[in-house]
PDB file of C-alpha atoms in Angstrom:
ATOM      1  CA  MET A   1      29.371  14.360   0.980  1.00  0.00           C
ATOM      2  CA  THR A   2      25.689  13.883   0.368  1.00  0.00           C
ATOM      3  CA  GLU A   3      24.274  10.882   2.163  1.00  0.00           C
ATOM      4  CA  PRO A   4      23.025   8.219  -0.216  1.00  0.00           C
ATOM      5  CA  THR A   5      19.315   7.589  -0.484  1.00  0.00           C
ATOM      6  CA  LEU A   6      17.709   4.874  -2.566  1.00  0.00           C
ATOM      7  CA  GLY A   7      18.679   6.604  -5.806  1.00  0.00           C
ATOM      8  CA  ASN A   8      15.100   6.172  -6.979  1.00  0.00           C
ATOM      9  CA  ASN A   9      11.878   7.413  -5.462  1.00  0.00           C
ATOM     10  CA  ILE A  10       9.516   5.879  -8.025  1.00  0.00           C
ATOM     11  CA  VAL A  11       7.172   3.384  -6.388  1.00  0.00           C
ATOM     12  CA  THR A  12       7.160   0.455  -8.792  1.00  0.00           C
ATOM     13  CA  GLN A  13       4.955  -1.983  -6.896  1.00  0.00           C
ATOM     14  CA  VAL A  14       2.412  -2.253  -4.112  1.00  0.00           C
ATOM     15  CA  GLY A  15       2.190  -5.688  -2.488  1.00  0.00           C
ATOM     16  CA  ILE A  16      -0.951  -7.183  -0.942  1.00  0.00           C
ATOM     17  CA  ILE A  17      -0.968 -10.308   1.229  1.00  0.00           C
ATOM     18  CA  VAL A  18      -3.958 -12.552   0.543  1.00  0.00           C
ATOM     19  CA  ARG A  19      -5.167 -15.883   1.874  1.00  0.00           C
ATOM     20  CA  ASP A  20      -6.593 -17.104  -1.456  1.00  0.00           C
ATOM     21  CA  ILE A  21      -4.835 -15.687  -4.481  1.00  0.00           C
ATOM     22  CA  GLU A  22      -7.074 -17.367  -7.052  1.00  0.00           C
ATOM     23  CA  SER A  23     -10.264 -15.712  -5.779  1.00  0.00           C
ATOM     24  CA  LYS A  24      -8.553 -12.365  -5.169  1.00  0.00           C
ATOM     25  CA  ALA A  25      -6.966 -12.318  -8.629  1.00  0.00           C
ATOM     26  CA  ARG A  26     -10.341 -13.099 -10.208  1.00  0.00           C
ATOM     27  CA  ALA A  27     -11.926 -10.259  -8.223  1.00  0.00           C
ATOM     28  CA  TRP A  28      -9.229  -7.747  -9.227  1.00  0.00           C
ATOM     29  CA  SER A  29      -9.630  -8.801 -12.844  1.00  0.00           C
ATOM     30  CA  GLU A  30     -13.407  -8.599 -12.824  1.00  0.00           C
ATOM     31  CA  ILE A  31     -13.970  -5.557 -10.646  1.00  0.00           C
ATOM     32  CA  LEU A  32     -11.251  -3.382 -12.171  1.00  0.00           C
ATOM     33  CA  GLY A  33     -11.563  -4.739 -15.720  1.00  0.00           C
ATOM     34  CA  LEU A  34      -7.983  -6.009 -15.900  1.00  0.00           C
ATOM     35  CA  PRO A  35      -6.597  -9.059 -17.742  1.00  0.00           C
ATOM     36  CA  MET A  36      -6.448 -12.140 -15.520  1.00  0.00           C
ATOM     37  CA  PRO A  37      -2.746 -12.706 -14.792  1.00  0.00           C
ATOM     38  CA  ASN A  38      -0.891 -15.970 -14.544  1.00  0.00           C
ATOM     39  CA  ILE A  39      -0.307 -17.079 -10.983  1.00  0.00           C
ATOM     40  CA  ILE A  40       3.329 -18.012 -10.450  1.00  0.00           C
ATOM     41  CA  ILE A  41       5.102 -19.657  -7.521  1.00  0.00           C
ATOM     42  CA  THR A  42       8.418 -18.434  -6.175  1.00  0.00           C
ATOM     43  CA  ASP A  43      11.423 -20.732  -6.386  1.00  0.00           C
ATOM     44  CA  THR A  44      12.288 -23.319  -3.744  1.00  0.00           C
ATOM     45  CA  VAL A  45      14.850 -22.324  -1.130  1.00  0.00           C
ATOM     46  CA  ASP A  46      17.788 -24.005  -2.901  1.00  0.00           C
ATOM     47  CA  LYS A  47      17.317 -21.594  -5.807  1.00  0.00           C
ATOM     48  CA  ALA A  48      15.712 -18.588  -4.089  1.00  0.00           C
ATOM     49  CA  GLN A  49      18.066 -18.681  -1.074  1.00  0.00           C
ATOM     50  CA  THR A  50      15.252 -17.155   0.936  1.00  0.00           C
ATOM     51  CA  GLU A  51      16.180 -15.778   4.351  1.00  0.00           C
ATOM     52  CA  TYR A  52      13.756 -14.433   6.917  1.00  0.00           C
ATOM     53  CA  ASN A  53      15.031 -12.744  10.084  1.00  0.00           C
ATOM     54  CA  GLY A  54      18.527 -13.908   9.187  1.00  0.00           C
ATOM     55  CA  LYS A  55      17.650 -17.588   8.827  1.00  0.00           C
ATOM     56  CA  SER A  56      17.116 -19.762   5.797  1.00  0.00           C
ATOM     57  CA  THR A  57      13.434 -20.536   5.252  1.00  0.00           C
ATOM     58  CA  THR A  58      11.472 -22.843   2.984  1.00  0.00           C
ATOM     59  CA  ALA A  59       8.872 -20.108   2.604  1.00  0.00           C
ATOM     60  CA  ARG A  60       7.459 -19.639  -0.853  1.00  0.00           C
ATOM     61  CA  ALA A  61       4.585 -17.603  -2.237  1.00  0.00           C
ATOM     62  CA  LYS A  62       2.091 -17.611  -5.037  1.00  0.00           C
ATOM     63  CA  LEU A  63       2.258 -14.289  -6.900  1.00  0.00           C
ATOM     64  CA  ALA A  64       0.028 -12.456  -9.367  1.00  0.00           C
ATOM     65  CA  PHE A  65       0.804  -9.068 -10.936  1.00  0.00           C
ATOM     66  CA  PHE A  66      -1.602  -6.458 -12.274  1.00  0.00           C
ATOM     67  CA  HIS A  67       0.004  -3.736 -14.383  1.00  0.00           C
ATOM     68  CA  MET A  68      -1.530  -0.402 -13.417  1.00  0.00           C
ATOM     69  CA  GLY A  69       0.411   2.477 -14.956  1.00  0.00           C
ATOM     70  CA  GLN A  70       3.756   3.170 -13.299  1.00  0.00           C
ATOM     71  CA  LEU A  71       3.282   0.375 -10.837  1.00  0.00           C
ATOM     72  CA  ASP A  72       2.191  -3.203 -10.456  1.00  0.00           C
ATOM     73  CA  VAL A  73      -0.219  -4.383  -7.832  1.00  0.00           C
ATOM     74  CA  GLU A  74       1.249  -7.681  -6.603  1.00  0.00           C
ATOM     75  CA  LEU A  75      -0.937 -10.249  -4.868  1.00  0.00           C
ATOM     76  CA  ILE A  76       1.013 -12.578  -2.566  1.00  0.00           C
ATOM     77  CA  GLU A  77      -0.288 -15.793  -1.001  1.00  0.00           C
ATOM     78  CA  PRO A  78       2.237 -17.234   1.452  1.00  0.00           C
ATOM     79  CA  ILE A  79       2.927 -20.958   1.391  1.00  0.00           C
ATOM     80  CA  ASP A  80       5.204 -23.175   3.445  1.00  0.00           C
ATOM     81  CA  GLY A  81       7.736 -21.873   6.001  1.00  0.00           C
ATOM     82  CA  PRO A  82       8.169 -18.690   8.040  1.00  0.00           C
ATOM     83  CA  SER A  83       8.135 -15.400   6.141  1.00  0.00           C
ATOM     84  CA  THR A  84       7.080 -11.781   6.434  1.00  0.00           C
ATOM     85  CA  TRP A  85       4.187 -12.776   4.153  1.00  0.00           C
ATOM     86  CA  LYS A  86       2.933 -15.457   6.557  1.00  0.00           C
ATOM     87  CA  ASP A  87       3.464 -13.334   9.645  1.00  0.00           C
ATOM     88  CA  GLN A  88       1.419 -10.524   8.174  1.00  0.00           C
ATOM     89  CA  LEU A  89      -1.375 -12.853   7.078  1.00  0.00           C
ATOM     90  CA  ASP A  90      -1.473 -14.450  10.537  1.00  0.00           C
ATOM     91  CA  GLY A  91      -1.347 -11.095  12.326  1.00  0.00           C
ATOM     92  CA  HIS A  92      -3.438  -8.853  10.124  1.00  0.00           C
ATOM     93  CA  GLY A  93      -5.323 -10.947   7.576  1.00  0.00           C
ATOM     94  CA  ASP A  94      -5.585  -9.862   3.943  1.00  0.00           C
ATOM     95  CA  SER A  95      -3.803  -6.507   3.862  1.00  0.00           C
ATOM     96  CA  LEU A  96      -1.373  -4.209   2.091  1.00  0.00           C
ATOM     97  CA  HIS A  97       2.193  -5.313   2.809  1.00  0.00           C
ATOM     98  CA  HIS A  98       4.834  -3.178   1.067  1.00  0.00           C
ATOM     99  CA  ILE A  99       5.773  -0.580  -1.483  1.00  0.00           C
ATOM    100  CA  ALA A 100       8.714  -1.390  -3.737  1.00  0.00           C
ATOM    101  CA  PHE A 101      11.519   0.489  -5.459  1.00  0.00           C
ATOM    102  CA  VAL A 102      13.892  -0.738  -8.161  1.00  0.00           C
ATOM    103  CA  ILE A 103      17.439   0.045  -7.063  1.00  0.00           C
ATOM    104  CA  ASN A 104      21.099  -0.622  -7.849  1.00  0.00           C
ATOM    105  CA  ASP A 105      23.760  -1.842  -5.401  1.00  0.00           C
ATOM    106  CA  MET A 106      21.510  -3.893  -3.150  1.00  0.00           C
ATOM    107  CA  GLN A 107      24.142  -4.427  -0.465  1.00  0.00           C
ATOM    108  CA  GLU A 108      24.860  -0.700  -0.170  1.00  0.00           C
ATOM    109  CA  LYS A 109      21.167   0.229  -0.059  1.00  0.00           C
ATOM    110  CA  VAL A 110      20.362  -2.403   2.556  1.00  0.00           C
ATOM    111  CA  ALA A 111      23.271  -1.154   4.683  1.00  0.00           C
ATOM    112  CA  TYR A 112      22.108   2.447   4.241  1.00  0.00           C
ATOM    113  CA  LEU A 113      18.563   1.650   5.348  1.00  0.00           C
ATOM    114  CA  ASP A 114      19.821  -0.407   8.276  1.00  0.00           C
ATOM    115  CA  SER A 115      21.870   2.617   9.391  1.00  0.00           C
ATOM    116  CA  LYS A 116      18.611   4.606   9.387  1.00  0.00           C
ATOM    117  CA  GLY A 117      16.725   2.161  11.589  1.00  0.00           C
ATOM    118  CA  VAL A 118      15.116   0.268   8.704  1.00  0.00           C
ATOM    119  CA  PRO A 119      16.561  -3.261   9.098  1.00  0.00           C
ATOM    120  CA  LEU A 120      16.562  -6.165   6.684  1.00  0.00           C
ATOM    121  CA  LEU A 121      13.565  -8.429   7.197  1.00  0.00           C
ATOM    122  CA  GLN A 122      13.637 -10.967   4.359  1.00  0.00           C
ATOM    123  CA  ARG A 123      15.532 -11.493   1.149  1.00  0.00           C
ATOM    124  CA  GLY A 124      15.736 -13.860  -1.756  1.00  0.00           C
ATOM    125  CA  GLU A 125      16.696 -14.399  -5.374  1.00  0.00           C
ATOM    126  CA  TYR A 126      14.519 -14.678  -8.443  1.00  0.00           C
ATOM    127  CA  THR A 127      15.387 -15.314 -12.074  1.00  0.00           C
ATOM    128  CA  GLY A 128      17.187 -12.158 -13.168  1.00  0.00           C
ATOM    129  CA  GLY A 129      17.518 -10.449  -9.824  1.00  0.00           C
ATOM    130  CA  ARG A 130      16.932 -10.319  -6.099  1.00  0.00           C
ATOM    131  CA  TYR A 131      14.665  -8.669  -3.567  1.00  0.00           C
ATOM    132  CA  ALA A 132      14.931  -7.474  -0.008  1.00  0.00           C
ATOM    133  CA  TYR A 133      12.161  -6.500   2.384  1.00  0.00           C
ATOM    134  CA  LEU A 134      13.130  -3.916   4.978  1.00  0.00           C
ATOM    135  CA  ASP A 135      11.172  -3.405   8.168  1.00  0.00           C
ATOM    136  CA  GLY A 136      10.296   0.263   7.845  1.00  0.00           C
ATOM    137  CA  VAL A 137       7.222   0.126  10.077  1.00  0.00           C
ATOM    138  CA  ALA A 138       8.824   1.912  13.048  1.00  0.00           C
ATOM    139  CA  GLN A 139      10.394   4.683  10.949  1.00  0.00           C
ATOM    140  CA  LEU A 140       8.147   4.971   7.891  1.00  0.00           C
ATOM    141  CA  GLY A 141       4.933   3.112   8.728  1.00  0.00           C
ATOM    142  CA  THR A 142       5.435   0.385   6.124  1.00  0.00           C
ATOM    143  CA  VAL A 143       7.629  -2.425   4.906  1.00  0.00           C
ATOM    144  CA  LEU A 144       9.779  -1.392   1.925  1.00  0.00           C
ATOM    145  CA  GLU A 145      10.887  -3.748  -0.805  1.00  0.00           C
ATOM    146  CA  LEU A 146      14.012  -3.215  -2.871  1.00  0.00           C
ATOM    147  CA  LEU A 147      14.292  -4.921  -6.252  1.00  0.00           C
ATOM    148  CA  GLU A 148      17.627  -5.259  -8.036  1.00  0.00           C
ATOM    149  CA  ASN A 149      17.563  -6.602 -11.566  1.00  0.00           C
ATOM    150  CA  ASP A 150      20.760  -7.831 -13.236  1.00  0.00           C
TER     151      ASP A 150
ATOM    152  CA  MET B   1     -23.609  -3.419 -22.539  1.00  0.00           C
ATOM    153  CA  THR B   2     -20.166  -3.451 -21.002  1.00  0.00           C
ATOM    154  CA  GLU B   3     -20.222  -3.220 -17.239  1.00  0.00           C
ATOM    155  CA  PRO B   4     -18.600  -0.069 -15.931  1.00  0.00           C
ATOM    156  CA  THR B   5     -15.320  -0.323 -14.074  1.00  0.00           C
ATOM    157  CA  LEU B   6     -13.529   2.583 -12.421  1.00  0.00           C
ATOM    158  CA  GLY B   7     -12.643   4.107 -15.791  1.00  0.00           C
ATOM    159  CA  ASN B   8      -9.077   4.511 -14.556  1.00  0.00           C
ATOM    160  CA  ASN B   9      -6.607   1.926 -13.345  1.00  0.00           C
ATOM    161  CA  ILE B  10      -3.762   4.321 -12.514  1.00  0.00           C
ATOM    162  CA  VAL B  11      -2.917   4.169  -8.813  1.00  0.00           C
ATOM    163  CA  THR B  12      -2.510   7.806  -7.840  1.00  0.00           C
ATOM    164  CA  GLN B  13      -1.868   7.443  -4.125  1.00  0.00           C
ATOM    165  CA  VAL B  14      -0.853   5.004  -1.431  1.00  0.00           C
ATOM    166  CA  GLY B  15      -2.060   5.892   2.070  1.00  0.00           C
ATOM    167  CA  ILE B  16      -0.260   5.012   5.308  1.00  0.00           C
ATOM    168  CA  ILE B  17      -1.810   5.349   8.761  1.00  0.00           C
ATOM    169  CA  VAL B  18       0.652   6.648  11.362  1.00  0.00           C
ATOM    170  CA  ARG B  19       0.444   7.481  15.041  1.00  0.00           C
ATOM    171  CA  ASP B  20       2.852  10.438  14.861  1.00  0.00           C
ATOM    172  CA  ILE B  21       2.873  12.196  11.513  1.00  0.00           C
ATOM    173  CA  GLU B  22       5.586  14.704  12.391  1.00  0.00           C
ATOM    174  CA  SER B  23       8.204  12.038  13.156  1.00  0.00           C
ATOM    175  CA  LYS B  24       7.136   9.829  10.237  1.00  0.00           C
ATOM    176  CA  ALA B  25       7.211  12.734   7.776  1.00  0.00           C
ATOM    177  CA  ARG B  26      10.695  13.701   8.972  1.00  0.00           C
ATOM    178  CA  ALA B  27      11.841  10.096   8.523  1.00  0.00           C
ATOM    179  CA  TRP B  28      10.420   9.846   4.992  1.00  0.00           C
ATOM    180  CA  SER B  29      12.067  13.132   4.120  1.00  0.00           C
ATOM    181  CA  GLU B  30      15.433  12.196   5.561  1.00  0.00           C
ATOM    182  CA  ILE B  31      15.656   8.531   4.628  1.00  0.00           C
ATOM    183  CA  LEU B  32      14.356   8.880   1.073  1.00  0.00           C
ATOM    184  CA  GLY B  33      15.841  12.325   0.413  1.00  0.00           C
ATOM    185  CA  LEU B  34      12.498  14.010  -0.232  1.00  0.00           C
ATOM    186  CA  PRO B  35      11.426  17.600   0.521  1.00  0.00           C
ATOM    187  CA  MET B  36       9.706  17.899   3.907  1.00  0.00           C
ATOM    188  CA  PRO B  37       6.024  18.478   3.138  1.00  0.00           C
ATOM    189  CA  ASN B  38       3.584  20.741   4.933  1.00  0.00           C
ATOM    190  CA  ILE B  39       1.337  18.892   7.319  1.00  0.00           C
ATOM    191  CA  ILE B  40      -2.289  19.841   6.776  1.00  0.00           C
ATOM    192  CA  ILE B  41      -5.434  19.050   8.746  1.00  0.00           C
ATOM    193  CA  THR B  42      -8.679  17.958   7.122  1.00  0.00           C
ATOM    194  CA  ASP B  43     -11.726  20.194   7.481  1.00  0.00           C
ATOM    195  CA  THR B  44     -14.143  20.008  10.392  1.00  0.00           C
ATOM    196  CA  VAL B  45     -17.301  17.973   9.898  1.00  0.00           C
ATOM    197  CA  ASP B  46     -19.500  20.959   9.014  1.00  0.00           C
ATOM    198  CA  LYS B  47     -17.360  21.519   5.924  1.00  0.00           C
ATOM    199  CA  ALA B  48     -16.025  18.014   5.218  1.00  0.00           C
ATOM    200  CA  GLN B  49     -19.398  16.317   5.847  1.00  0.00           C
ATOM    201  CA  THR B  50     -17.439  13.255   6.898  1.00  0.00           C
ATOM    202  CA  GLU B  51     -19.415  10.028   7.219  1.00  0.00           C
ATOM    203  CA  TYR B  52     -18.079   6.738   8.530  1.00  0.00           C
ATOM    204  CA  ASN B  53     -20.190   3.590   8.341  1.00  0.00           C
ATOM    205  CA  GLY B  54     -23.127   5.727   7.285  1.00  0.00           C
ATOM    206  CA  LYS B  55     -22.998   8.111  10.245  1.00  0.00           C
ATOM    207  CA  SER B  56     -21.685  11.645  10.550  1.00  0.00           C
ATOM    208  CA  THR B  57     -18.367  11.759  12.395  1.00  0.00           C
ATOM    209  CA  THR B  58     -16.166  14.498  13.806  1.00  0.00           C
ATOM    210  CA  ALA B  59     -13.126  12.510  12.649  1.00  0.00           C
ATOM    211  CA  ARG B  60     -10.322  14.524  11.143  1.00  0.00           C
ATOM    212  CA  ALA B  61      -6.782  13.678  10.123  1.00  0.00           C
ATOM    213  CA  LYS B  62      -3.393  15.273   9.749  1.00  0.00           C
ATOM    214  CA  LEU B  63      -2.060  14.623   6.237  1.00  0.00           C
ATOM    215  CA  ALA B  64       1.335  14.847   4.542  1.00  0.00           C
ATOM    216  CA  PHE B  65       2.028  14.059   0.886  1.00  0.00           C
ATOM    217  CA  PHE B  66       5.256  12.922  -0.745  1.00  0.00           C
ATOM    218  CA  HIS B  67       5.298  13.122  -4.537  1.00  0.00           C
ATOM    219  CA  MET B  68       6.935   9.993  -5.907  1.00  0.00           C
ATOM    220  CA  GLY B  69       6.467   9.746  -9.649  1.00  0.00           C
ATOM    221  CA  GLN B  70       2.966   8.758 -10.745  1.00  0.00           C
ATOM    222  CA  LEU B  71       1.762   8.581  -7.190  1.00  0.00           C
ATOM    223  CA  ASP B  72       1.830  10.303  -3.856  1.00  0.00           C
ATOM    224  CA  VAL B  73       2.600   8.572  -0.609  1.00  0.00           C
ATOM    225  CA  GLU B  74       0.092  10.031   1.862  1.00  0.00           C
ATOM    226  CA  LEU B  75       0.741   9.886   5.588  1.00  0.00           C
ATOM    227  CA  ILE B  76      -2.433  10.038   7.692  1.00  0.00           C
ATOM    228  CA  GLU B  77      -2.629  10.608  11.447  1.00  0.00           C
ATOM    229  CA  PRO B  78      -6.191  10.188  12.712  1.00  0.00           C
ATOM    230  CA  ILE B  79      -7.554  12.723  15.181  1.00  0.00           C
ATOM    231  CA  ASP B  80     -10.908  13.063  16.928  1.00  0.00           C
ATOM    232  CA  GLY B  81     -13.919  10.845  16.188  1.00  0.00           C
ATOM    233  CA  PRO B  82     -14.497   7.404  14.657  1.00  0.00           C
ATOM    234  CA  SER B  83     -12.984   6.769  11.238  1.00  0.00           C
ATOM    235  CA  THR B  84     -11.427   4.046   9.128  1.00  0.00           C
ATOM    236  CA  TRP B  85      -8.119   5.782   9.918  1.00  0.00           C
ATOM    237  CA  LYS B  86      -8.582   5.412  13.681  1.00  0.00           C
ATOM    238  CA  ASP B  87      -9.913   1.866  13.443  1.00  0.00           C
ATOM    239  CA  GLN B  88      -6.893   0.779  11.446  1.00  0.00           C
ATOM    240  CA  LEU B  89      -4.448   2.477  13.819  1.00  0.00           C
ATOM    241  CA  ASP B  90      -6.169   0.865  16.807  1.00  0.00           C
ATOM    242  CA  GLY B  91      -6.331  -2.557  15.181  1.00  0.00           C
ATOM    243  CA  HIS B  92      -3.079  -2.754  13.238  1.00  0.00           C
ATOM    244  CA  GLY B  93      -0.781   0.079  14.305  1.00  0.00           C
ATOM    245  CA  ASP B  94       1.211   2.059  11.758  1.00  0.00           C
ATOM    246  CA  SER B  95       0.373   0.398   8.441  1.00  0.00           C
ATOM    247  CA  LEU B  96      -0.545   0.795   4.803  1.00  0.00           C
ATOM    248  CA  HIS B  97      -4.221   1.696   4.487  1.00  0.00           C
ATOM    249  CA  HIS B  98      -5.375   2.208   0.890  1.00  0.00           C
ATOM    250  CA  ILE B  99      -4.572   2.690  -2.751  1.00  0.00           C
ATOM    251  CA  ALA B 100      -6.396   5.506  -4.545  1.00  0.00           C
ATOM    252  CA  PHE B 101      -7.753   6.200  -8.007  1.00  0.00           C
ATOM    253  CA  VAL B 102      -8.968   9.492  -9.464  1.00  0.00           C
ATOM    254  CA  ILE B 103     -12.394   8.905 -10.972  1.00  0.00           C
ATOM    255  CA  ASN B 104     -15.417  10.695 -12.410  1.00  0.00           C
ATOM    256  CA  ASP B 105     -19.055  10.187 -11.388  1.00  0.00           C
ATOM    257  CA  MET B 106     -18.461   9.305  -7.742  1.00  0.00           C
ATOM    258  CA  GLN B 107     -22.028   8.182  -7.098  1.00  0.00           C
ATOM    259  CA  GLU B 108     -22.005   5.778 -10.045  1.00  0.00           C
ATOM    260  CA  LYS B 109     -18.588   4.337  -9.136  1.00  0.00           C
ATOM    261  CA  VAL B 110     -19.542   3.849  -5.486  1.00  0.00           C
ATOM    262  CA  ALA B 111     -22.744   2.075  -6.561  1.00  0.00           C
ATOM    263  CA  TYR B 112     -20.768  -0.093  -8.996  1.00  0.00           C
ATOM    264  CA  LEU B 113     -18.274  -1.176  -6.335  1.00  0.00           C
ATOM    265  CA  ASP B 114     -21.068  -1.811  -3.830  1.00  0.00           C
ATOM    266  CA  SER B 115     -22.710  -4.118  -6.393  1.00  0.00           C
ATOM    267  CA  LYS B 116     -19.413  -6.040  -6.515  1.00  0.00           C
ATOM    268  CA  GLY B 117     -19.176  -6.555  -2.760  1.00  0.00           C
ATOM    269  CA  VAL B 118     -16.952  -3.534  -2.130  1.00  0.00           C
ATOM    270  CA  PRO B 119     -19.123  -1.319   0.096  1.00  0.00           C
ATOM    271  CA  LEU B 120     -18.718   2.322   1.051  1.00  0.00           C
ATOM    272  CA  LEU B 121     -16.773   2.735   4.280  1.00  0.00           C
ATOM    273  CA  GLN B 122     -16.164   6.465   4.692  1.00  0.00           C
ATOM    274  CA  ARG B 123     -16.591   9.599   2.658  1.00  0.00           C
ATOM    275  CA  GLY B 124     -16.043  13.301   2.856  1.00  0.00           C
ATOM    276  CA  GLU B 125     -15.486  16.560   1.020  1.00  0.00           C
ATOM    277  CA  TYR B 126     -12.315  18.586   0.567  1.00  0.00           C
ATOM    278  CA  THR B 127     -11.699  21.892  -1.167  1.00  0.00           C
ATOM    279  CA  GLY B 128     -12.159  21.096  -4.850  1.00  0.00           C
ATOM    280  CA  GLY B 129     -13.488  17.589  -4.550  1.00  0.00           C
ATOM    281  CA  ARG B 130     -14.528  14.585  -2.517  1.00  0.00           C
ATOM    282  CA  TYR B 131     -13.245  11.175  -1.490  1.00  0.00           C
ATOM    283  CA  ALA B 132     -14.723   7.816  -0.698  1.00  0.00           C
ATOM    284  CA  TYR B 133     -13.087   4.831   0.967  1.00  0.00           C
ATOM    285  CA  LEU B 134     -14.494   1.475  -0.057  1.00  0.00           C
ATOM    286  CA  ASP B 135     -14.023  -1.660   2.002  1.00  0.00           C
ATOM    287  CA  GLY B 136     -12.321  -3.883  -0.542  1.00  0.00           C
ATOM    288  CA  VAL B 137     -10.591  -6.122   1.996  1.00  0.00           C
ATOM    289  CA  ALA B 138     -12.880  -9.137   1.505  1.00  0.00           C
ATOM    290  CA  GLN B 139     -12.800  -8.976  -2.317  1.00  0.00           C
ATOM    291  CA  LEU B 140      -9.454  -7.329  -3.137  1.00  0.00           C
ATOM    292  CA  GLY B 141      -7.382  -7.471   0.044  1.00  0.00           C
ATOM    293  CA  THR B 142      -7.286  -3.698   0.546  1.00  0.00           C
ATOM    294  CA  VAL B 143      -9.305  -0.561   1.105  1.00  0.00           C
ATOM    295  CA  LEU B 144      -9.723   1.474  -2.091  1.00  0.00           C
ATOM    296  CA  GLU B 145     -10.041   5.228  -2.193  1.00  0.00           C
ATOM    297  CA  LEU B 146     -11.814   7.091  -4.954  1.00  0.00           C
ATOM    298  CA  LEU B 147     -11.000  10.763  -5.514  1.00  0.00           C
ATOM    299  CA  GLU B 148     -13.260  13.022  -7.579  1.00  0.00           C
ATOM    300  CA  ASN B 149     -11.998  16.499  -8.358  1.00  0.00           C
ATOM    301  CA  ASP B 150     -14.374  19.180  -9.626  1.00  0.00           C
TER     302      ASP B 150
END
C-alpha cells in the first residue's frame, strides 16, 4: 500500500504575518500594481471554533488576499487571543508564516502529518470550509496550512 | 506615465532557510511524496559576484528545488560568509525567507523597488542569469527575490 501524502502538491497560498494590515495592503497594492483588496475579519470563536495548541482561543485575524497566478498572497494581522499568528508576530515580527494546500479529508491528512512529526498547531472553521495549521518547522522548515472546502 | 511595477505578479518560488538541507530535503520528499532533488551549491564569489549589504561576500548556499505547480519550493542552507540566508538562520532558525518573481531589466526593477522603500539586500550571478533579494520586510512583510534569466 502506498502511504498517503497530501493528495495535492500545488501551493495555493503564502501567508504573511503583519502588524498593520492596512498599511501593508496599501503597499502591496501600490508597489506591485495590484487591486486593493477588502480587509476581512475572521469569525468569533463561537462560529470559527478556533483552537490553538489544543485549546479554544478567542484569537481572530484581519485578512487580505492578493491573487497572484496560481496562488494568493494572504496578509494576516492577529487580533485578540493566543494564536500561531500572534506568537509569530511577537517572536519574529512581520514575516512569512505558511504555505497552504487545498486538500480533502482533513482529519486523515492531519493524522498523516502528525504521524510524520508535523503536528497540528491551530485549526478553525470559516464559511464554506475549515483550515488547519501544522507545525512543520522541525521537519520541513515551515508551517503548513491545509484548507478543506465543502 | 504609468509607474513601472515588476511587470510580473506570478510568484515563481518560495524560499526556505534550513540548517540541514539533506534532512529537510528528505523530509519534503517523503512527507509530500515528491522526487528527491539534487542538492547543488552556489558558485564561489569570483563567479557569483555575490554582494550582501553592498559588500562582496564569500557566502554560498546549498540549494534544493521541489517543483510544485506554478512555483518551486527552494530549500537554502547557508554556508561560509555573511548573507541574508545566514542572518535569517541565526536570527529566526529554520523559516520561510522570500517569494520570488521572474523579471526583465533587473537594474530598472531594483531601482524601482528602492524608490518604494524596498532596498537591495543581496545579489549575485548564476549560470544563465542573476538574482537580487530586496528587503521588503518594512513595506511588504517579506523579502522579495527577483530572478532575471538571459
